[in-house]
């Protein structure tokens, strides 16, 4: 069940739930990350009121933050992601709660995972609300003992343990490639992550599993092997089903995994061979879901077309799916520069098929009017 975010909790720029609300001198509240990007690119006005800012100072809005946190707690059963608690700097004489919990997790896991399973799950659940963790806490949670414990939960049948573990892993693996490599070596963890996608626990767990996989197939010495393993488990067909049928957040993460698979030679070869199902999914999501989805889709298409098997993919994209029209619009909307560069390269690459194109201006206007 999807719970709509109350308008007052949404950042006026990103339209996402505000995790760190701050207020400008104009009285308008934004999420810190979004408004810092706005100011960082040279803007001197308030995005909503268009008034010139008297000062660039960002004032933390603790009242709004507390209300949002309470709302997240109330809707936790509906998989609403928690707003992290502000990290208060500690002195050398103090020990943070996150370090105590991470150390406790490692200690109990080293004694007996089965004996202390309930306690370990409770500790891990608490830690998921504290990310990003400090360096000391990370080292404890990413130790070989802790990772083996999380792998044990992930492979198990306890739904609560699997859910909490995959949420923590998605956050932890995003912090350091070393953690990714260490976890990837654990037995059967790839199969466990795919199982969460094949037999969903909840939307949030599905997103976390996709994010964990995304980091595990990141460009590295072992990415080819990991990509191959995931393909052998039928992940591609699951990803394509998600891309075509799931809501925005999950769809974006699935496209991210698909795009990253295209970094691997075997991944590109597999997707090119199965272009009849791959291309409709990629092309449909260009200008169809969000900017993020468009950027991932264009990136994956670019990688496939640049591959030696790209001729088959190009023929499918241009002749049957009308990707040419969409790419023309991508150049006119607010995508990042890399996406526009790739769209431009794709258009040049497609010119050899121009005799097949029958562009209709009404189609272009349809895409231009599509809101995000």
PDB file of N, CA, C and O in Angstrom, residues 24-68:
ATOM      1  N   UNK A  24      14.817  29.240   4.396  1.00  0.00           N
ATOM      2  CA  UNK A  24      15.547  30.393   3.852  1.00  0.00           C
ATOM      3  C   UNK A  24      15.048  31.682   4.490  1.00  0.00           C
ATOM      4  O   UNK A  24      14.045  31.705   5.207  1.00  0.00           O
ATOM      5  N   UNK A  25      15.708  32.760   4.147  1.00  0.00           N
ATOM      6  CA  UNK A  25      15.309  34.071   4.673  1.00  0.00           C
ATOM      7  C   UNK A  25      13.931  34.487   4.171  1.00  0.00           C
ATOM      8  O   UNK A  25      13.291  35.364   4.751  1.00  0.00           O
ATOM      9  N   UNK A  26      13.448  33.852   3.106  1.00  0.00           N
ATOM     10  CA  UNK A  26      12.114  34.153   2.576  1.00  0.00           C
ATOM     11  C   UNK A  26      11.012  33.421   3.336  1.00  0.00           C
ATOM     12  O   UNK A  26       9.837  33.635   3.066  1.00  0.00           O
ATOM     13  N   UNK A  27      11.407  32.524   4.263  1.00  0.00           N
ATOM     14  CA  UNK A  27      10.423  31.796   5.051  1.00  0.00           C
ATOM     15  C   UNK A  27       9.996  30.469   4.446  1.00  0.00           C
ATOM     16  O   UNK A  27       9.196  29.754   5.042  1.00  0.00           O
ATOM     17  N   UNK A  28      10.509  30.116   3.277  1.00  0.00           N
ATOM     18  CA  UNK A  28      10.163  28.857   2.621  1.00  0.00           C
ATOM     19  C   UNK A  28      11.121  27.756   3.079  1.00  0.00           C
ATOM     20  O   UNK A  28      12.327  27.982   3.170  1.00  0.00           O
ATOM     21  N   UNK A  29      10.558  26.578   3.370  1.00  0.00           N
ATOM     22  CA  UNK A  29      11.361  25.450   3.855  1.00  0.00           C
ATOM     23  C   UNK A  29      11.637  24.467   2.726  1.00  0.00           C
ATOM     24  O   UNK A  29      10.736  24.120   1.953  1.00  0.00           O
ATOM     25  N   UNK A  30      12.895  24.020   2.649  1.00  0.00           N
ATOM     26  CA  UNK A  30      13.336  23.061   1.640  1.00  0.00           C
ATOM     27  C   UNK A  30      14.129  21.945   2.311  1.00  0.00           C
ATOM     28  O   UNK A  30      14.535  22.069   3.466  1.00  0.00           O
ATOM     29  N   UNK A  31      14.350  20.862   1.564  1.00  0.00           N
ATOM     30  CA  UNK A  31      15.293  19.855   2.029  1.00  0.00           C
ATOM     31  C   UNK A  31      16.708  20.392   1.808  1.00  0.00           C
ATOM     32  O   UNK A  31      16.994  20.967   0.753  1.00  0.00           O
ATOM     33  N   UNK A  32      17.568  20.211   2.793  1.00  0.00           N
ATOM     34  CA  UNK A  32      18.903  20.815   2.747  1.00  0.00           C
ATOM     35  C   UNK A  32      19.654  20.446   1.466  1.00  0.00           C
ATOM     36  O   UNK A  32      20.255  21.300   0.814  1.00  0.00           O
ATOM     37  N   UNK A  33      19.641  19.160   1.096  1.00  0.00           N
ATOM     38  CA  UNK A  33      20.408  18.720  -0.073  1.00  0.00           C
ATOM     39  C   UNK A  33      19.960  19.445  -1.343  1.00  0.00           C
ATOM     40  O   UNK A  33      20.789  19.891  -2.139  1.00  0.00           O
ATOM     41  N   UNK A  34      18.651  19.601  -1.519  1.00  0.00           N
ATOM     42  CA  UNK A  34      18.123  20.231  -2.731  1.00  0.00           C
ATOM     43  C   UNK A  34      18.462  21.718  -2.795  1.00  0.00           C
ATOM     44  O   UNK A  34      18.897  22.218  -3.840  1.00  0.00           O
ATOM     45  N   UNK A  35      18.263  22.424  -1.688  1.00  0.00           N
ATOM     46  CA  UNK A  35      18.481  23.870  -1.730  1.00  0.00           C
ATOM     47  C   UNK A  35      19.982  24.189  -1.780  1.00  0.00           C
ATOM     48  O   UNK A  35      20.395  25.198  -2.379  1.00  0.00           O
ATOM     49  N   UNK A  36      20.828  23.318  -1.195  1.00  0.00           N
ATOM     50  CA  UNK A  36      22.274  23.540  -1.300  1.00  0.00           C
ATOM     51  C   UNK A  36      22.740  23.387  -2.747  1.00  0.00           C
ATOM     52  O   UNK A  36      23.623  24.124  -3.204  1.00  0.00           O
ATOM     53  N   UNK A  37      22.161  22.436  -3.478  1.00  0.00           N
ATOM     54  CA  UNK A  37      22.491  22.288  -4.894  1.00  0.00           C
ATOM     55  C   UNK A  37      22.052  23.530  -5.670  1.00  0.00           C
ATOM     56  O   UNK A  37      22.755  24.004  -6.563  1.00  0.00           O
ATOM     57  N   UNK A  38      20.859  24.041  -5.340  1.00  0.00           N
ATOM     58  CA  UNK A  38      20.326  25.234  -6.011  1.00  0.00           C
ATOM     59  C   UNK A  38      21.260  26.427  -5.807  1.00  0.00           C
ATOM     60  O   UNK A  38      21.651  27.101  -6.766  1.00  0.00           O
ATOM     61  N   UNK A  39      21.633  26.668  -4.567  1.00  0.00           N
ATOM     62  CA  UNK A  39      22.508  27.804  -4.266  1.00  0.00           C
ATOM     63  C   UNK A  39      23.911  27.561  -4.803  1.00  0.00           C
ATOM     64  O   UNK A  39      24.577  28.473  -5.299  1.00  0.00           O
ATOM     65  N   UNK A  40      24.350  26.309  -4.747  1.00  0.00           N
ATOM     66  CA  UNK A  40      25.690  25.966  -5.204  1.00  0.00           C
ATOM     67  C   UNK A  40      25.908  26.173  -6.687  1.00  0.00           C
ATOM     68  O   UNK A  40      27.044  26.308  -7.150  1.00  0.00           O
ATOM     69  N   UNK A  41      24.814  26.181  -7.468  1.00  0.00           N
ATOM     70  CA  UNK A  41      24.945  26.395  -8.913  1.00  0.00           C
ATOM     71  C   UNK A  41      24.856  27.870  -9.295  1.00  0.00           C
ATOM     72  O   UNK A  41      24.742  28.205 -10.476  1.00  0.00           O
ATOM     73  N   UNK A  42      24.891  28.748  -8.277  1.00  0.00           N
ATOM     74  CA  UNK A  42      24.962  30.179  -8.558  1.00  0.00           C
ATOM     75  C   UNK A  42      23.658  30.943  -8.424  1.00  0.00           C
ATOM     76  O   UNK A  42      23.627  32.155  -8.638  1.00  0.00           O
ATOM     77  N   UNK A  43      22.559  30.265  -8.060  1.00  0.00           N
ATOM     78  CA  UNK A  43      21.285  30.967  -7.906  1.00  0.00           C
ATOM     79  C   UNK A  43      21.303  31.828  -6.643  1.00  0.00           C
ATOM     80  O   UNK A  43      21.836  31.422  -5.607  1.00  0.00           O
ATOM     81  N   UNK A  44      20.696  32.988  -6.738  1.00  0.00           N
ATOM     82  CA  UNK A  44      20.647  33.912  -5.596  1.00  0.00           C
ATOM     83  C   UNK A  44      19.209  34.233  -5.198  1.00  0.00           C
ATOM     84  O   UNK A  44      18.976  35.166  -4.444  1.00  0.00           O
ATOM     85  N   UNK A  45      18.255  33.471  -5.732  1.00  0.00           N
ATOM     86  CA  UNK A  45      16.844  33.721  -5.424  1.00  0.00           C
ATOM     87  C   UNK A  45      16.212  32.499  -4.782  1.00  0.00           C
ATOM     88  O   UNK A  45      16.736  31.394  -4.859  1.00  0.00           O
ATOM     89  N   UNK A  46      15.076  32.721  -4.153  1.00  0.00           N
ATOM     90  CA  UNK A  46      14.286  31.633  -3.576  1.00  0.00           C
ATOM     91  C   UNK A  46      13.526  30.950  -4.716  1.00  0.00           C
ATOM     92  O   UNK A  46      12.829  31.624  -5.486  1.00  0.00           O
ATOM     93  N   UNK A  47      13.625  29.628  -4.877  1.00  0.00           N
ATOM     94  CA  UNK A  47      12.964  28.936  -5.993  1.00  0.00           C
ATOM     95  C   UNK A  47      11.453  29.133  -6.035  1.00  0.00           C
ATOM     96  O   UNK A  47      10.865  29.176  -7.109  1.00  0.00           O
ATOM     97  N   UNK A  48      10.817  29.290  -4.871  1.00  0.00           N
ATOM     98  CA  UNK A  48       9.357  29.414  -4.828  1.00  0.00           C
ATOM     99  C   UNK A  48       8.920  30.859  -5.008  1.00  0.00           C
ATOM    100  O   UNK A  48       8.089  31.179  -5.858  1.00  0.00           O
ATOM    101  N   UNK A  49       9.468  31.772  -4.198  1.00  0.00           N
ATOM    102  CA  UNK A  49       9.010  33.167  -4.233  1.00  0.00           C
ATOM    103  C   UNK A  49       9.706  33.997  -5.309  1.00  0.00           C
ATOM    104  O   UNK A  49       9.233  35.079  -5.659  1.00  0.00           O
ATOM    105  N   UNK A  50      10.865  33.495  -5.824  1.00  0.00           N
ATOM    106  CA  UNK A  50      11.683  34.207  -6.820  1.00  0.00           C
ATOM    107  C   UNK A  50      12.322  35.475  -6.263  1.00  0.00           C
ATOM    108  O   UNK A  50      12.923  36.256  -7.010  1.00  0.00           O
ATOM    109  N   UNK A  51      12.214  35.682  -4.952  1.00  0.00           N
ATOM    110  CA  UNK A  51      12.817  36.871  -4.342  1.00  0.00           C
ATOM    111  C   UNK A  51      14.313  36.657  -4.137  1.00  0.00           C
ATOM    112  O   UNK A  51      14.763  35.542  -3.875  1.00  0.00           O
ATOM    113  N   UNK A  52      15.073  37.744  -4.246  1.00  0.00           N
ATOM    114  CA  UNK A  52      16.514  37.675  -4.004  1.00  0.00           C
ATOM    115  C   UNK A  52      16.747  37.399  -2.521  1.00  0.00           C
ATOM    116  O   UNK A  52      16.125  38.010  -1.648  1.00  0.00           O
ATOM    117  N   UNK A  53      17.639  36.445  -2.242  1.00  0.00           N
ATOM    118  CA  UNK A  53      17.911  36.063  -0.862  1.00  0.00           C
ATOM    119  C   UNK A  53      18.738  37.141  -0.162  1.00  0.00           C
ATOM    120  O   UNK A  53      19.778  37.569  -0.671  1.00  0.00           O
ATOM    121  N   UNK A  54      18.265  37.568   1.011  1.00  0.00           N
ATOM    122  CA  UNK A  54      19.017  38.535   1.791  1.00  0.00           C
ATOM    123  C   UNK A  54      20.290  37.916   2.337  1.00  0.00           C
ATOM    124  O   UNK A  54      21.296  38.594   2.517  1.00  0.00           O
ATOM    125  N   UNK A  55      20.221  36.635   2.614  1.00  0.00           N
ATOM    126  CA  UNK A  55      21.366  35.889   3.124  1.00  0.00           C
ATOM    127  C   UNK A  55      21.240  34.440   2.659  1.00  0.00           C
ATOM    128  O   UNK A  55      20.120  33.920   2.552  1.00  0.00           O
ATOM    129  N   UNK A  56      22.355  33.767   2.355  1.00  0.00           N
ATOM    130  CA  UNK A  56      22.291  32.362   1.928  1.00  0.00           C
ATOM    131  C   UNK A  56      22.198  31.381   3.092  1.00  0.00           C
ATOM    132  O   UNK A  56      22.237  30.167   2.887  1.00  0.00           O
ATOM    133  N   UNK A  57      22.087  31.913   4.324  1.00  0.00           N
ATOM    134  CA  UNK A  57      22.055  31.044   5.502  1.00  0.00           C
ATOM    135  C   UNK A  57      20.860  30.094   5.455  1.00  0.00           C
ATOM    136  O   UNK A  57      19.744  30.491   5.082  1.00  0.00           O
ATOM    137  N   UNK A  58      21.100  28.856   5.862  1.00  0.00           N
ATOM    138  CA  UNK A  58      20.045  27.842   5.928  1.00  0.00           C
ATOM    139  C   UNK A  58      19.773  27.546   7.399  1.00  0.00           C
ATOM    140  O   UNK A  58      20.643  27.048   8.115  1.00  0.00           O
ATOM    141  N   UNK A  59      18.557  27.838   7.838  1.00  0.00           N
ATOM    142  CA  UNK A  59      18.210  27.679   9.251  1.00  0.00           C
ATOM    143  C   UNK A  59      17.489  26.350   9.451  1.00  0.00           C
ATOM    144  O   UNK A  59      16.422  26.114   8.857  1.00  0.00           O
ATOM    145  N   UNK A  60      18.044  25.432  10.253  1.00  0.00           N
ATOM    146  CA  UNK A  60      17.380  24.143  10.492  1.00  0.00           C
ATOM    147  C   UNK A  60      15.974  24.332  11.056  1.00  0.00           C
ATOM    148  O   UNK A  60      15.785  25.090  12.016  1.00  0.00           O
ATOM    149  N   UNK A  61      14.998  23.688  10.468  1.00  0.00           N
ATOM    150  CA  UNK A  61      13.612  23.787  10.936  1.00  0.00           C
ATOM    151  C   UNK A  61      13.314  22.552  11.779  1.00  0.00           C
ATOM    152  O   UNK A  61      12.809  21.543  11.294  1.00  0.00           O
ATOM    153  N   UNK A  62      13.657  22.638  13.068  1.00  0.00           N
ATOM    154  CA  UNK A  62      13.524  21.484  13.953  1.00  0.00           C
ATOM    155  C   UNK A  62      12.059  21.091  14.170  1.00  0.00           C
ATOM    156  O   UNK A  62      11.745  19.908  14.352  1.00  0.00           O
ATOM    157  N   UNK A  63      11.173  22.072  14.144  1.00  0.00           N
ATOM    158  CA  UNK A  63       9.754  21.776  14.368  1.00  0.00           C
ATOM    159  C   UNK A  63       9.199  20.900  13.241  1.00  0.00           C
ATOM    160  O   UNK A  63       8.544  19.873  13.483  1.00  0.00           O
ATOM    161  N   UNK A  64       9.478  21.301  11.998  1.00  0.00           N
ATOM    162  CA  UNK A  64       9.011  20.509  10.855  1.00  0.00           C
ATOM    163  C   UNK A  64       9.661  19.134  10.854  1.00  0.00           C
ATOM    164  O   UNK A  64       9.024  18.120  10.581  1.00  0.00           O
ATOM    165  N   UNK A  65      10.944  19.097  11.179  1.00  0.00           N
ATOM    166  CA  UNK A  65      11.666  17.820  11.202  1.00  0.00           C
ATOM    167  C   UNK A  65      11.026  16.848  12.195  1.00  0.00           C
ATOM    168  O   UNK A  65      10.846  15.668  11.917  1.00  0.00           O
ATOM    169  N   UNK A  66      10.678  17.362  13.385  1.00  0.00           N
ATOM    170  CA  UNK A  66      10.070  16.516  14.416  1.00  0.00           C
ATOM    171  C   UNK A  66       8.714  15.997  13.956  1.00  0.00           C
ATOM    172  O   UNK A  66       8.379  14.818  14.162  1.00  0.00           O
ATOM    173  N   UNK A  67       7.929  16.844  13.294  1.00  0.00           N
ATOM    174  CA  UNK A  67       6.610  16.418  12.805  1.00  0.00           C
ATOM    175  C   UNK A  67       6.767  15.331  11.750  1.00  0.00           C
ATOM    176  O   UNK A  67       6.031  14.339  11.732  1.00  0.00           O
ATOM    177  N   UNK A  68       7.746  15.515  10.853  1.00  0.00           N
ATOM    178  CA  UNK A  68       7.989  14.523   9.798  1.00  0.00           C
ATOM    179  C   UNK A  68       8.454  13.207  10.414  1.00  0.00           C
ATOM    180  O   UNK A  68       8.011  12.124  10.010  1.00  0.00           O
TER     181      UNK A  68
END
